[in-house]
Amino acid sequence: MPLIRNSYGKGRVRIMRVQRDTPRHEVRELTVQCMLTGAFDAAYTEGDNRSVIATDSIKNIVNIVARDHVGLDNEDYCRVLAQYFLDRYEHVDTVEITASETKWARIAVDGAPHDHAFVLDGNGRPFVTLSASRDGATIASGIAGFTFLKTTASGWEDYWFDEATTLKPTADRLFATAMDASWRWSAAPASYAQANATVLAEALKVFATTYSPGVQNTLYLMGEAVLAAVPEIAEISIACPNKHYLPIDLSPFDRAFDGQVFIPTDEPHGQIECTIARG
């Protein structure tokens, strides 16, 4: 039976490029699929793998090219990535790359875009919960999946160490989360919409402008700021998964890690929650 066509490659290669050669950082997060066609028929028809570039190698090349070209626009990055394969592997005929971007927008602090703190574009799902009886009602507003990150001014040090501890301390890491938060009203504000906007603005201001020694402390400071800014809120509950961006080890390819290329991963994640109320 003839083999009509074939292709293979690597899918869902997640890559975060952080351009940090100036104080104003740029972030570009992509999910990449890289598919190859060429002289690979024998792998299918005869089980002869000698011409096959391992899909793990394809993933490594995606990472290498990302590290070497952190500042390129996504279109140019894909073009350089494809050329990498064509230049190095004569038996590769075509390279098809699909790269979908997770868009991040700068957090505005006092009207000015922040240098290294971002929110996910098209962000969050606002909600209201109401419990009512003939004796009265309680109402809470909130937001689910409100996602933001910063590329520096965050660390994790001086935690409990014992025989189960393998995590290395750091004073400079990416901090990313998808926050679920709700706030209970003690009185109606002049405008719920304006008050809710103030909640997010105050929380993000704390996040962007203060050093984070850990997610726990940042959540508490965010909650404090919200209660100080909106007197009609009685308490706020915040839950934040720690969305990890793990450094990619490119030392086998003579590239040092310098805070520019990471693997985004959602699972497993730390889950940090707290409620802050008025005294």
Coordinates of C-alpha atoms in Angstrom, one line a residue:
M1 CA 0.0 0.0 0.0
P2 CA 1.4 3.4 -0.9
L3 CA 2.1 6.0 1.8
I4 CA 0.4 9.1 0.4
R5 CA 1.6 11.8 2.8
N6 CA 3.0 12.1 6.3
S7 CA 4.2 14.7 8.7
Y8 CA 5.2 14.7 12.3
G9 CA 6.5 17.1 15.0
K10 CA 5.9 18.5 18.4
G11 CA 2.7 20.2 19.6
R12 CA 1.8 22.4 22.6
V13 CA 5.4 23.5 23.2
R14 CA 4.8 26.4 25.6
I15 CA 7.4 29.1 25.7
M16 CA 7.6 32.5 27.5
R17 CA 10.1 35.0 26.1
V18 CA 11.0 37.8 28.4
Q19 CA 13.1 40.7 26.9
R20 CA 14.7 42.4 29.9
D21 CA 17.7 44.2 28.4
T22 CA 16.1 47.5 29.7
P23 CA 14.1 48.3 32.8
R24 CA 10.9 48.1 30.6
H25 CA 10.4 44.4 30.1
E26 CA 8.5 42.8 27.1
V27 CA 6.7 39.5 27.4
R28 CA 5.7 37.1 24.6
E29 CA 4.1 33.8 25.6
L30 CA 3.4 31.3 22.9
T31 CA 2.0 27.8 22.4
V32 CA 3.9 26.3 19.5
Q33 CA 3.3 23.4 17.1
C34 CA 6.1 22.5 14.8
M35 CA 5.5 19.9 12.1
L36 CA 8.0 18.6 9.6
T37 CA 7.7 16.8 6.2
G38 CA 10.5 15.3 4.2
A39 CA 12.4 12.1 3.7
F40 CA 10.7 10.3 6.6
D41 CA 8.8 7.6 4.7
A42 CA 11.0 4.7 5.8
A43 CA 10.1 5.4 9.4
Y44 CA 6.5 4.7 8.6
T45 CA 6.9 1.8 6.1
E46 CA 10.0 0.0 7.4
G47 CA 10.4 1.2 11.0
D48 CA 13.7 2.8 10.0
N49 CA 14.2 5.9 12.2
R50 CA 17.6 7.0 11.0
S51 CA 16.3 10.1 9.3
V52 CA 13.8 11.0 12.1
I53 CA 14.6 14.1 14.2
A54 CA 13.3 13.2 17.7
T55 CA 10.3 15.3 18.7
D56 CA 12.1 16.0 22.0
S57 CA 14.9 17.6 19.8
I58 CA 12.2 19.6 18.0
K59 CA 11.1 20.9 21.4
N60 CA 14.7 21.8 22.3
I61 CA 15.1 23.7 19.1
V62 CA 11.9 25.7 19.8
N63 CA 13.5 26.7 23.1
I64 CA 17.0 27.4 21.7
V65 CA 15.6 29.7 19.0
A66 CA 13.5 31.5 21.6
R67 CA 16.5 32.0 23.8
D68 CA 18.6 33.3 20.9
H69 CA 15.8 35.7 19.7
V70 CA 13.9 36.9 22.7
G71 CA 13.1 40.3 21.1
L72 CA 11.7 39.2 17.8
D73 CA 8.0 39.7 17.0
N74 CA 6.2 36.4 16.9
E75 CA 6.0 36.3 13.1
D76 CA 9.7 36.8 12.8
Y77 CA 10.4 34.2 15.6
C78 CA 8.4 31.6 13.6
R79 CA 10.3 32.5 10.5
V80 CA 13.7 32.1 12.2
L81 CA 12.6 28.8 13.8
A82 CA 11.5 27.3 10.5
Q83 CA 14.8 28.4 8.9
Y84 CA 16.7 26.7 11.6
F85 CA 15.3 23.4 10.6
L86 CA 15.8 24.0 6.8
D87 CA 19.4 25.1 7.3
R88 CA 20.4 22.2 9.4
Y89 CA 18.5 19.2 8.0
E90 CA 18.7 18.7 4.3
H91 CA 16.1 16.0 4.3
V92 CA 13.4 18.3 5.8
D93 CA 11.3 19.7 3.0
T94 CA 8.8 21.8 4.8
V95 CA 8.2 23.1 8.3
E96 CA 4.8 24.1 9.4
I97 CA 4.7 26.2 12.6
T98 CA 1.6 27.3 14.4
A99 CA 2.1 29.7 17.3
S100 CA -0.8 31.0 19.4
E101 CA -0.1 33.9 21.7
T102 CA -1.3 34.4 25.2
K103 CA -1.6 38.2 25.3
W104 CA -0.5 40.2 28.3
A105 CA -1.2 43.9 28.8
R106 CA 0.7 46.2 31.1
I107 CA -0.9 47.1 34.5
A108 CA -1.6 50.8 34.7
V109 CA -0.4 52.3 38.0
D110 CA -1.7 55.9 38.5
G111 CA -2.4 56.1 34.8
A112 CA 1.1 55.0 33.7
P113 CA 1.9 51.5 32.2
H114 CA 4.1 49.6 34.5
D115 CA 7.5 48.3 33.3
H116 CA 7.3 44.7 34.5
A117 CA 3.7 43.9 35.7
F118 CA 1.0 42.6 33.4
V119 CA -2.6 41.4 33.2
L120 CA -4.0 38.9 30.9
D121 CA -5.9 40.5 28.0
G122 CA -9.7 39.9 28.0
N123 CA -9.4 39.2 31.7
G124 CA -11.6 37.7 34.4
R125 CA -15.3 36.9 34.8
P126 CA -17.1 39.3 37.2
F127 CA -19.8 37.8 39.3
V128 CA -22.3 38.7 42.0
T129 CA -23.7 36.4 44.8
L130 CA -26.8 37.3 46.7
S131 CA -28.5 35.5 49.6
A132 CA -31.9 37.0 50.6
S133 CA -34.6 36.2 53.1
R134 CA -37.4 38.2 54.6
D135 CA -34.9 39.2 57.3
G136 CA -32.5 40.7 54.9
A137 CA -29.9 40.0 52.3
T138 CA -26.2 39.6 51.9
I139 CA -24.5 40.5 48.7
A140 CA -20.9 40.0 47.4
S141 CA -19.2 40.9 44.3
G142 CA -16.2 39.2 42.8
I143 CA -14.1 38.1 39.9
A144 CA -13.0 34.7 38.8
G145 CA -9.8 33.9 36.8
F146 CA -8.4 37.4 36.9
T147 CA -4.9 36.8 35.6
F148 CA -1.8 38.9 36.1
L149 CA 2.0 38.5 36.3
K150 CA 5.2 40.3 36.9
T151 CA 8.6 39.4 35.7
T152 CA 10.7 40.5 38.7
A153 CA 10.3 42.0 42.2
S154 CA 9.2 38.6 43.5
G155 CA 11.0 35.9 45.5
W156 CA 10.6 32.9 47.7
E157 CA 13.2 32.4 50.5
D158 CA 13.7 31.4 54.2
Y159 CA 10.9 28.8 54.1
W160 CA 10.8 25.5 56.0
F161 CA 13.5 23.1 55.0
D162 CA 13.5 19.4 55.8
E163 CA 14.2 16.0 54.0
A164 CA 11.2 16.6 51.6
T165 CA 12.4 20.0 50.4
T166 CA 13.9 20.2 46.9
L167 CA 12.8 23.7 45.8
K168 CA 15.7 26.1 45.6
P169 CA 15.2 29.6 47.2
T170 CA 15.3 32.6 44.9
A171 CA 15.1 36.4 45.3
D172 CA 14.0 37.0 41.6
R173 CA 11.3 35.0 40.0
L174 CA 8.2 35.4 37.8
F175 CA 5.0 35.8 39.8
A176 CA 1.9 34.8 37.9
T177 CA -1.6 33.9 39.1
A178 CA -5.2 33.6 38.1
M179 CA -7.1 35.2 41.1
D180 CA -10.5 34.3 42.3
A181 CA -11.7 37.0 44.7
S182 CA -15.0 38.1 46.3
W183 CA -15.8 41.0 48.6
R184 CA -18.8 41.3 50.9
W185 CA -20.6 44.6 51.1
S186 CA -21.6 46.2 54.4
A187 CA -23.3 49.0 52.6
A188 CA -24.1 50.0 49.0
P189 CA -21.5 52.2 47.4
A190 CA -22.5 55.2 45.3
S191 CA -21.6 53.0 42.2
Y192 CA -20.9 49.3 42.3
A193 CA -19.2 49.5 39.0
Q194 CA -16.8 52.2 40.1
A195 CA -16.2 50.5 43.5
N196 CA -15.5 47.2 41.8
A197 CA -13.0 48.9 39.5
T198 CA -11.3 50.5 42.5
V199 CA -10.9 47.0 44.1
L200 CA -9.0 45.7 41.1
A201 CA -7.0 48.9 40.6
E202 CA -5.8 49.0 44.3
A203 CA -5.0 45.3 44.3
L204 CA -3.0 45.5 41.1
K205 CA -1.2 48.6 42.3
V206 CA 0.1 46.7 45.4
F207 CA 1.0 43.8 43.2
A208 CA 3.0 45.8 40.7
T209 CA 4.8 48.2 43.0
T210 CA 5.8 46.1 46.1
Y211 CA 8.4 43.4 46.4
S212 CA 6.7 40.1 47.0
P213 CA 8.5 37.8 49.5
G214 CA 5.7 35.3 48.8
V215 CA 2.2 35.0 47.5
Q216 CA 0.8 34.9 51.0
N217 CA 2.2 38.4 52.0
T218 CA 1.1 39.9 48.6
L219 CA -2.5 38.7 49.0
Y220 CA -2.7 40.2 52.5
L221 CA -1.3 43.6 51.4
M222 CA -3.7 43.6 48.4
G223 CA -6.6 42.9 50.7
E224 CA -5.5 45.7 53.1
A225 CA -5.3 48.2 50.3
V226 CA -8.8 47.3 49.0
L227 CA -10.4 47.7 52.5
A228 CA -8.6 51.0 52.9
A229 CA -9.9 52.3 49.5
V230 CA -13.5 51.1 49.6
P231 CA -15.1 51.6 53.0
E232 CA -18.4 49.9 52.0
I233 CA -16.5 46.5 51.8
A234 CA -16.7 44.5 55.1
E235 CA -14.2 41.8 54.0
I236 CA -12.5 40.4 51.0
S237 CA -11.5 36.8 50.3
I238 CA -8.7 36.1 47.8
A239 CA -7.6 32.8 46.3
C240 CA -4.5 32.6 44.0
P241 CA -2.9 29.6 42.4
N242 CA 0.8 30.1 41.8
K243 CA 1.1 29.7 38.0
H244 CA 4.6 28.5 37.6
Y245 CA 7.1 29.6 34.9
L246 CA 10.0 27.3 35.2
P247 CA 13.5 28.2 34.0
I248 CA 14.6 26.1 30.9
D249 CA 18.0 24.5 31.3
L250 CA 19.8 25.2 28.0
S251 CA 23.3 24.5 29.4
P252 CA 23.6 21.4 27.1
F253 CA 23.4 23.9 24.2
D254 CA 26.0 26.4 25.7
R255 CA 23.3 28.9 26.6
A256 CA 23.1 30.3 30.2
F257 CA 19.8 30.9 31.9
D258 CA 19.5 34.7 32.5
G259 CA 15.8 35.1 33.2
Q260 CA 14.6 35.2 29.6
V261 CA 13.2 31.8 28.7
F262 CA 10.7 29.8 30.8
I263 CA 8.3 26.8 30.5
P264 CA 4.7 27.9 31.5
T265 CA 3.0 25.2 33.5
D266 CA -0.3 25.2 35.4
E267 CA -0.2 21.8 37.1
P268 CA 0.5 21.2 39.9
H269 CA 0.3 24.6 41.4
G270 CA 0.5 26.2 44.8
Q271 CA -2.9 27.4 46.1
I272 CA -2.9 30.3 48.5
E273 CA -6.0 31.7 50.0
C274 CA -6.9 34.3 52.7
T275 CA -9.7 36.5 54.0
I276 CA -9.1 40.0 55.3
A277 CA -11.8 41.8 57.3
R278 CA -12.1 45.0 59.2
G279 CA -11.2 44.8 62.9

